Short mmCIF file of C-alpha atoms in Angstrom, two decimals:
data_model
loop_
_atom_site.label_atom_id
_atom_site.label_comp_id
_atom_site.label_asym_id
_atom_site.label_seq_id
_atom_site.Cartn_x
_atom_site.Cartn_y
_atom_site.Cartn_z
CA MET A 241 -0.61 3.44 -69.43
CA PRO A 242 -3.88 3.71 -67.39
CA TYR A 243 -1.93 3.42 -64.17
CA ILE A 244 0.68 5.96 -65.21
CA ARG A 245 -2.16 8.37 -65.98
CA ARG A 246 -3.91 7.64 -62.67
CA PHE A 247 -0.83 8.07 -60.51
CA TYR A 248 0.97 10.82 -62.40
CA GLY A 249 2.30 13.42 -59.97
CA LYS A 250 1.34 11.31 -56.95
CA THR A 251 3.67 10.37 -54.08
CA ILE A 252 4.46 6.73 -53.48
CA VAL A 253 6.30 5.92 -50.22
CA ILE A 254 8.24 2.62 -50.47
CA LYS A 255 9.62 0.75 -47.44
CA TYR A 256 12.59 -1.22 -48.91
CA GLY A 257 13.76 -4.25 -46.98
CA GLY A 258 14.10 -8.01 -46.84
CA ASN A 259 15.72 -10.10 -49.59
CA ALA A 260 15.30 -7.24 -52.08
CA MET A 261 18.03 -5.45 -50.10
CA THR A 262 20.49 -8.37 -49.95
CA ASP A 263 20.16 -10.19 -53.29
CA GLU A 264 22.34 -8.51 -55.93
CA LYS A 265 19.89 -9.05 -58.83
CA LEU A 266 16.90 -7.91 -56.79
CA LYS A 267 18.83 -4.77 -55.72
CA GLU A 268 19.43 -3.88 -59.38
CA ASP A 269 15.74 -4.51 -60.19
CA PHE A 270 14.60 -2.30 -57.31
CA ALA A 271 16.83 0.61 -58.41
CA LYS A 272 15.60 0.36 -61.98
CA ASP A 273 11.96 0.22 -60.84
CA VAL A 274 12.36 3.37 -58.68
CA VAL A 275 14.01 5.27 -61.57
CA MET A 276 11.26 4.08 -63.91
CA LEU A 277 8.56 5.37 -61.57
CA LYS A 278 10.22 8.82 -61.42
CA LEU A 279 10.67 8.90 -65.19
CA VAL A 280 6.98 8.36 -65.87
CA GLY A 281 5.91 11.12 -63.48
CA LEU A 282 5.36 9.50 -60.08
CA ASN A 283 7.21 10.72 -56.96
CA PRO A 284 8.85 7.70 -55.21
CA VAL A 285 10.20 8.25 -51.68
CA VAL A 286 12.30 5.36 -50.31
CA VAL A 287 12.57 4.45 -46.63
CA HIS A 288 14.93 1.57 -45.95
CA GLY A 289 15.71 -0.83 -43.19
CA GLY A 290 18.92 -2.78 -42.74
CA GLY A 291 18.32 -5.51 -40.16
CA PRO A 292 20.59 -8.20 -41.70
CA GLN A 293 23.41 -5.74 -42.22
CA ILE A 294 23.09 -4.54 -38.61
CA ASN A 295 23.13 -8.07 -37.36
CA ASP A 296 26.26 -8.88 -39.40
CA LEU A 297 28.18 -5.91 -37.94
CA LEU A 298 26.98 -6.67 -34.38
CA ALA A 299 28.18 -10.28 -34.79
CA ARG A 300 31.57 -8.97 -35.90
CA VAL A 301 31.90 -6.97 -32.68
CA GLY A 302 30.69 -9.89 -30.60
CA LYS A 303 27.10 -8.77 -29.90
CA GLN A 304 23.86 -10.70 -30.39
CA GLY A 305 20.78 -8.88 -31.70
CA GLU A 306 17.78 -8.95 -29.34
CA PHE A 307 14.15 -8.18 -30.18
CA ILE A 308 11.11 -7.53 -28.03
CA GLN A 309 7.64 -7.20 -29.67
CA GLY A 310 9.36 -7.03 -33.06
CA MET A 311 11.58 -4.05 -31.97
CA ARG A 312 15.36 -4.17 -31.78
CA VAL A 313 16.77 -3.61 -28.26
CA THR A 314 19.24 -0.77 -28.81
CA ASP A 315 21.88 0.01 -26.17
CA ARG A 316 24.50 2.79 -26.80
CA GLU A 317 26.88 0.44 -28.61
CA THR A 318 24.12 -1.01 -30.79
CA MET A 319 22.97 2.55 -31.61
CA ASP A 320 26.44 3.37 -32.88
CA VAL A 321 26.29 0.30 -35.15
CA VAL A 322 22.77 1.24 -36.30
CA GLU A 323 23.89 4.75 -37.29
CA MET A 324 26.99 3.39 -39.05
CA VAL A 325 24.99 0.82 -41.05
CA LEU A 326 21.75 2.67 -41.78
CA GLY A 327 23.02 6.23 -42.14
CA GLY A 328 26.24 5.14 -43.89
CA GLN A 329 26.72 1.82 -45.61
CA VAL A 330 23.16 0.89 -46.59
CA ASN A 331 21.93 4.38 -47.42
CA LYS A 332 24.91 5.16 -49.60
CA GLU A 333 24.61 1.89 -51.46
CA ILE A 334 20.90 2.48 -52.34
CA VAL A 335 21.63 6.05 -53.42
CA SER A 336 24.55 4.90 -55.57
CA LEU A 337 22.48 2.13 -57.25
CA ILE A 338 19.60 4.48 -58.09
CA ASN A 339 22.04 7.07 -59.48
CA GLN A 340 23.87 4.45 -61.58
CA HIS A 341 20.54 3.66 -63.29
CA GLY A 342 19.82 7.25 -64.21
CA GLY A 343 18.02 8.57 -61.13
CA LYS A 344 18.94 11.52 -58.93
CA ALA A 345 18.84 10.09 -55.40
CA VAL A 346 19.73 11.93 -52.23
CA GLY A 347 20.41 10.16 -48.93
CA LEU A 348 18.93 11.43 -45.66
CA THR A 349 18.46 10.47 -42.04
CA GLY A 350 15.86 12.07 -39.77
CA LYS A 351 18.72 14.06 -38.19
CA ASP A 352 19.13 16.08 -41.44
CA GLY A 353 17.28 19.32 -40.78
CA HIS A 354 15.85 17.48 -37.73
CA PHE A 355 12.99 16.50 -39.99
CA ILE A 356 12.08 13.34 -37.95
CA ARG A 357 11.55 14.35 -34.33
CA ALA A 358 11.34 11.53 -31.82
CA HIS A 359 11.36 10.59 -28.13
CA LYS A 360 12.13 7.36 -26.33
CA LEU A 361 9.73 4.49 -27.01
CA LEU A 362 8.52 2.51 -23.98
CA LEU A 363 6.75 -0.78 -24.82
CA LYS A 364 3.75 -2.03 -22.88
CA GLY A 365 4.39 -5.07 -20.67
CA ASP A 366 2.05 -7.87 -19.65
CA ASN A 367 0.71 -5.84 -16.73
CA PRO A 368 -1.16 -2.56 -17.39
CA ASP A 369 1.38 -0.48 -15.47
CA GLU A 370 4.51 -2.26 -16.84
CA GLN A 371 6.68 -0.38 -19.32
CA ILE A 372 9.69 -1.92 -21.05
CA ASP A 373 12.68 0.28 -21.84
CA ILE A 374 14.49 -1.08 -24.96
CA GLY A 375 17.18 1.65 -25.10
CA HIS A 376 17.71 4.14 -27.90
CA VAL A 377 14.55 3.23 -29.73
CA GLY A 378 12.32 6.10 -30.78
CA GLU A 379 8.68 6.93 -31.15
CA ILE A 380 7.89 9.52 -33.81
CA GLU A 381 6.69 12.89 -32.50
CA HIS A 382 6.59 14.82 -35.77
CA ILE A 383 7.80 14.66 -39.35
CA ASP A 384 8.46 17.91 -41.17
CA PRO A 385 7.61 17.20 -44.85
CA SER A 386 9.27 20.31 -46.32
CA LEU A 387 12.72 18.82 -46.98
CA VAL A 388 11.30 15.71 -48.73
CA SER A 389 8.78 17.82 -50.67
CA LEU A 390 11.53 20.15 -51.80
CA LEU A 391 13.67 17.28 -53.10
CA ASP A 392 10.62 15.75 -54.86
CA SER A 393 9.82 19.06 -56.56
CA GLN A 394 13.38 19.21 -57.98
CA ASP A 395 13.17 15.67 -59.40
CA PHE A 396 15.38 14.15 -56.71
CA ILE A 397 14.50 10.78 -55.16
CA PRO A 398 14.78 10.92 -51.32
CA VAL A 399 16.30 7.81 -49.73
CA ILE A 400 15.68 7.92 -45.99
CA ALA A 401 17.33 6.00 -43.12
CA PRO A 402 14.95 5.58 -40.14
CA ILE A 403 16.93 7.51 -37.54
CA GLY A 404 15.12 10.14 -35.53
CA VAL A 405 16.44 12.98 -33.38
CA GLY A 406 15.45 13.94 -29.82
CA SER A 407 15.12 17.33 -28.17
CA GLU A 408 18.77 17.20 -27.01
CA GLY A 409 20.06 16.11 -30.40
CA GLU A 410 20.25 12.44 -29.41
CA ALA A 411 19.77 9.78 -32.09
CA TYR A 412 16.98 7.19 -31.98
CA ASN A 413 16.63 3.97 -33.92
CA ILE A 414 13.07 3.82 -35.29
CA ASN A 415 11.41 0.87 -36.94
CA ALA A 416 11.57 1.54 -40.71
CA ASP A 417 7.96 0.39 -41.29
CA LEU A 418 6.75 3.00 -38.73
CA VAL A 419 8.78 5.77 -40.40
CA ALA A 420 7.45 4.81 -43.85
CA GLY A 421 3.87 4.73 -42.57
CA LYS A 422 4.03 8.08 -40.77
CA LEU A 423 5.88 9.67 -43.71
CA ALA A 424 3.17 8.43 -46.09
CA GLU A 425 0.48 10.04 -43.87
CA THR A 426 2.48 13.32 -43.61
CA LEU A 427 3.08 13.56 -47.33
CA LYS A 428 -0.55 12.58 -48.07
CA ALA A 429 0.85 9.79 -50.28
CA GLU A 430 -1.33 7.94 -52.79
CA LYS A 431 0.27 4.64 -51.80
CA LEU A 432 2.43 3.09 -49.11
CA ILE A 433 4.27 -0.02 -50.26
CA LEU A 434 5.98 -2.29 -47.76
CA MET A 435 8.44 -4.75 -49.26
CA THR A 436 8.91 -7.89 -47.24
CA ASN A 437 9.99 -11.53 -47.41
CA THR A 438 6.50 -12.99 -47.43
CA PRO A 439 3.86 -13.06 -50.21
CA GLY A 440 1.78 -10.62 -48.11
CA VAL A 441 -0.62 -11.12 -45.19
CA LEU A 442 -1.39 -14.79 -44.68
CA ASP A 443 -4.31 -16.40 -42.85
CA LYS A 444 -3.80 -19.15 -40.29
CA GLN A 445 -3.75 -21.78 -43.06
CA GLY A 446 -0.96 -19.86 -44.84
CA LYS A 447 -3.22 -18.59 -47.63
CA LEU A 448 -2.57 -15.12 -49.09
CA LEU A 449 -5.17 -12.52 -48.25
CA THR A 450 -5.10 -10.22 -51.29
CA GLY A 451 -7.49 -7.51 -50.12
CA LEU A 452 -8.31 -6.35 -46.56
CA THR A 453 -10.22 -3.56 -44.93
CA ALA A 454 -9.03 -1.86 -41.72
CA ALA A 455 -11.74 -3.68 -39.77
CA GLN A 456 -10.60 -7.08 -41.10
CA VAL A 457 -6.96 -6.28 -40.13
CA ASP A 458 -8.13 -5.38 -36.57
CA GLY A 459 -9.70 -8.85 -36.45
CA LEU A 460 -6.43 -10.52 -37.50
CA PHE A 461 -4.61 -8.73 -34.68
CA ALA A 462 -7.27 -9.77 -32.19
CA ASP A 463 -7.17 -13.52 -33.06
CA GLY A 464 -3.36 -13.66 -33.22
CA THR A 465 -3.05 -14.30 -36.98
CA ILE A 466 -0.70 -11.24 -37.17
CA HIS A 467 2.13 -11.60 -34.61
CA GLY A 468 5.90 -11.25 -34.09
CA GLY A 469 7.89 -9.24 -36.60
CA MET A 470 4.76 -8.58 -38.65
CA LEU A 471 3.17 -6.55 -35.82
CA PRO A 472 4.93 -3.21 -36.42
CA LYS A 473 4.67 -3.69 -40.20
CA ILE A 474 0.91 -4.22 -40.26
CA SER A 475 0.28 -1.70 -37.47
CA SER A 476 2.01 0.90 -39.62
CA ALA A 477 0.01 -0.15 -42.67
CA LEU A 478 -3.24 0.03 -40.75
CA ASP A 479 -2.52 3.47 -39.30
CA ALA A 480 -1.61 4.80 -42.76
CA ALA A 481 -4.84 3.40 -44.31
CA LYS A 482 -6.93 4.93 -41.53
CA ASN A 483 -5.16 8.27 -41.80
CA GLY A 484 -5.57 9.25 -45.42
CA VAL A 485 -3.25 7.05 -47.49
CA ASN A 486 -5.43 5.73 -50.30
CA SER A 487 -4.00 2.22 -50.31
CA VAL A 488 -1.28 0.24 -48.54
CA HIS A 489 0.41 -2.73 -50.19
CA ILE A 490 2.45 -5.45 -48.46
CA ILE A 491 4.36 -7.10 -51.32
CA ASP A 492 6.87 -9.87 -51.80
CA GLY A 493 10.28 -8.25 -52.38
CA ARG A 494 11.67 -11.66 -53.51
CA VAL A 495 9.69 -11.31 -56.80
CA ALA A 496 11.67 -9.56 -59.54
CA HIS A 497 10.27 -6.06 -60.34
CA ALA A 498 7.61 -6.49 -57.61
CA LEU A 499 7.32 -2.71 -57.37
CA LEU A 500 6.33 -2.15 -60.97
CA LEU A 501 4.07 -5.21 -60.98
CA GLU A 502 2.13 -3.83 -57.96
CA ILE A 503 1.81 -0.21 -59.14
CA LEU A 504 1.53 -0.39 -62.94
CA THR A 505 -0.23 -3.72 -63.69
CA ASP A 506 -3.46 -5.56 -62.92
CA ALA A 507 -1.49 -8.52 -61.52
CA GLY A 508 -0.46 -7.28 -58.04
CA VAL A 509 1.94 -9.34 -55.96
CA GLY A 510 0.71 -9.01 -52.39
CA THR A 511 -1.93 -7.77 -49.95
CA MET A 512 -3.72 -4.43 -50.40
CA ILE A 513 -5.19 -2.75 -47.30
CA ARG A 514 -7.79 0.07 -47.56
CA ALA A 515 -9.64 1.94 -44.83
CA GLN A 516 -12.99 0.49 -45.96
#
């Protein structure tokens, strides 16, 4: 009850991914948790990934997924697969599950109303002047919050696939953690929650770090503790914490009802990051 009172009417942006998206029981738990949050007066906004599903479809068409600095290399054919999986299969399944459990979910991609504007992302190479082109991968220019805010105000639950749109109408694959983080900043969310397949942020000995400040996270980047696929996730979390989101939580999506445990109980099931 104290947590419901504290967060009533507040926006919670949830990045949904990992085992919670592929295990049938955890999928049901997630849908129930999102509906519960809406019923008690919070405004959940879901941003989802779909890496395993994209890999499965790529394998069926004879392609191997490739990653550089935690980002998927996305040629034209891969982009077609990404749109098919994220904007179609995965998005529709999440919307359907939430609706089956009494919610009113609406599926979106950033192309709807062009609400996620993007341009091509170029990664930094080893040399200062080197830039790496990884195809149809986008960097967010601007998010227009009006569409999501309108849905929230009418008691709908937005479910967003991380596909942006360029100035010529071209589609861009954007890392879901980055979309969730930037959306949380834009919506002035109370919390950003990133669901993953780890207990949270771990130190070099594998011990869970339950609470971190932005300065401590910077230190973990500098000494290499945070690396690989966690880089975009924690970078997004750090930016959100520095830019007005009250708290960011990296939680273990393999734990049943992890979402409710993190938001509405003292227990917590991951790492919380705050600006200070």
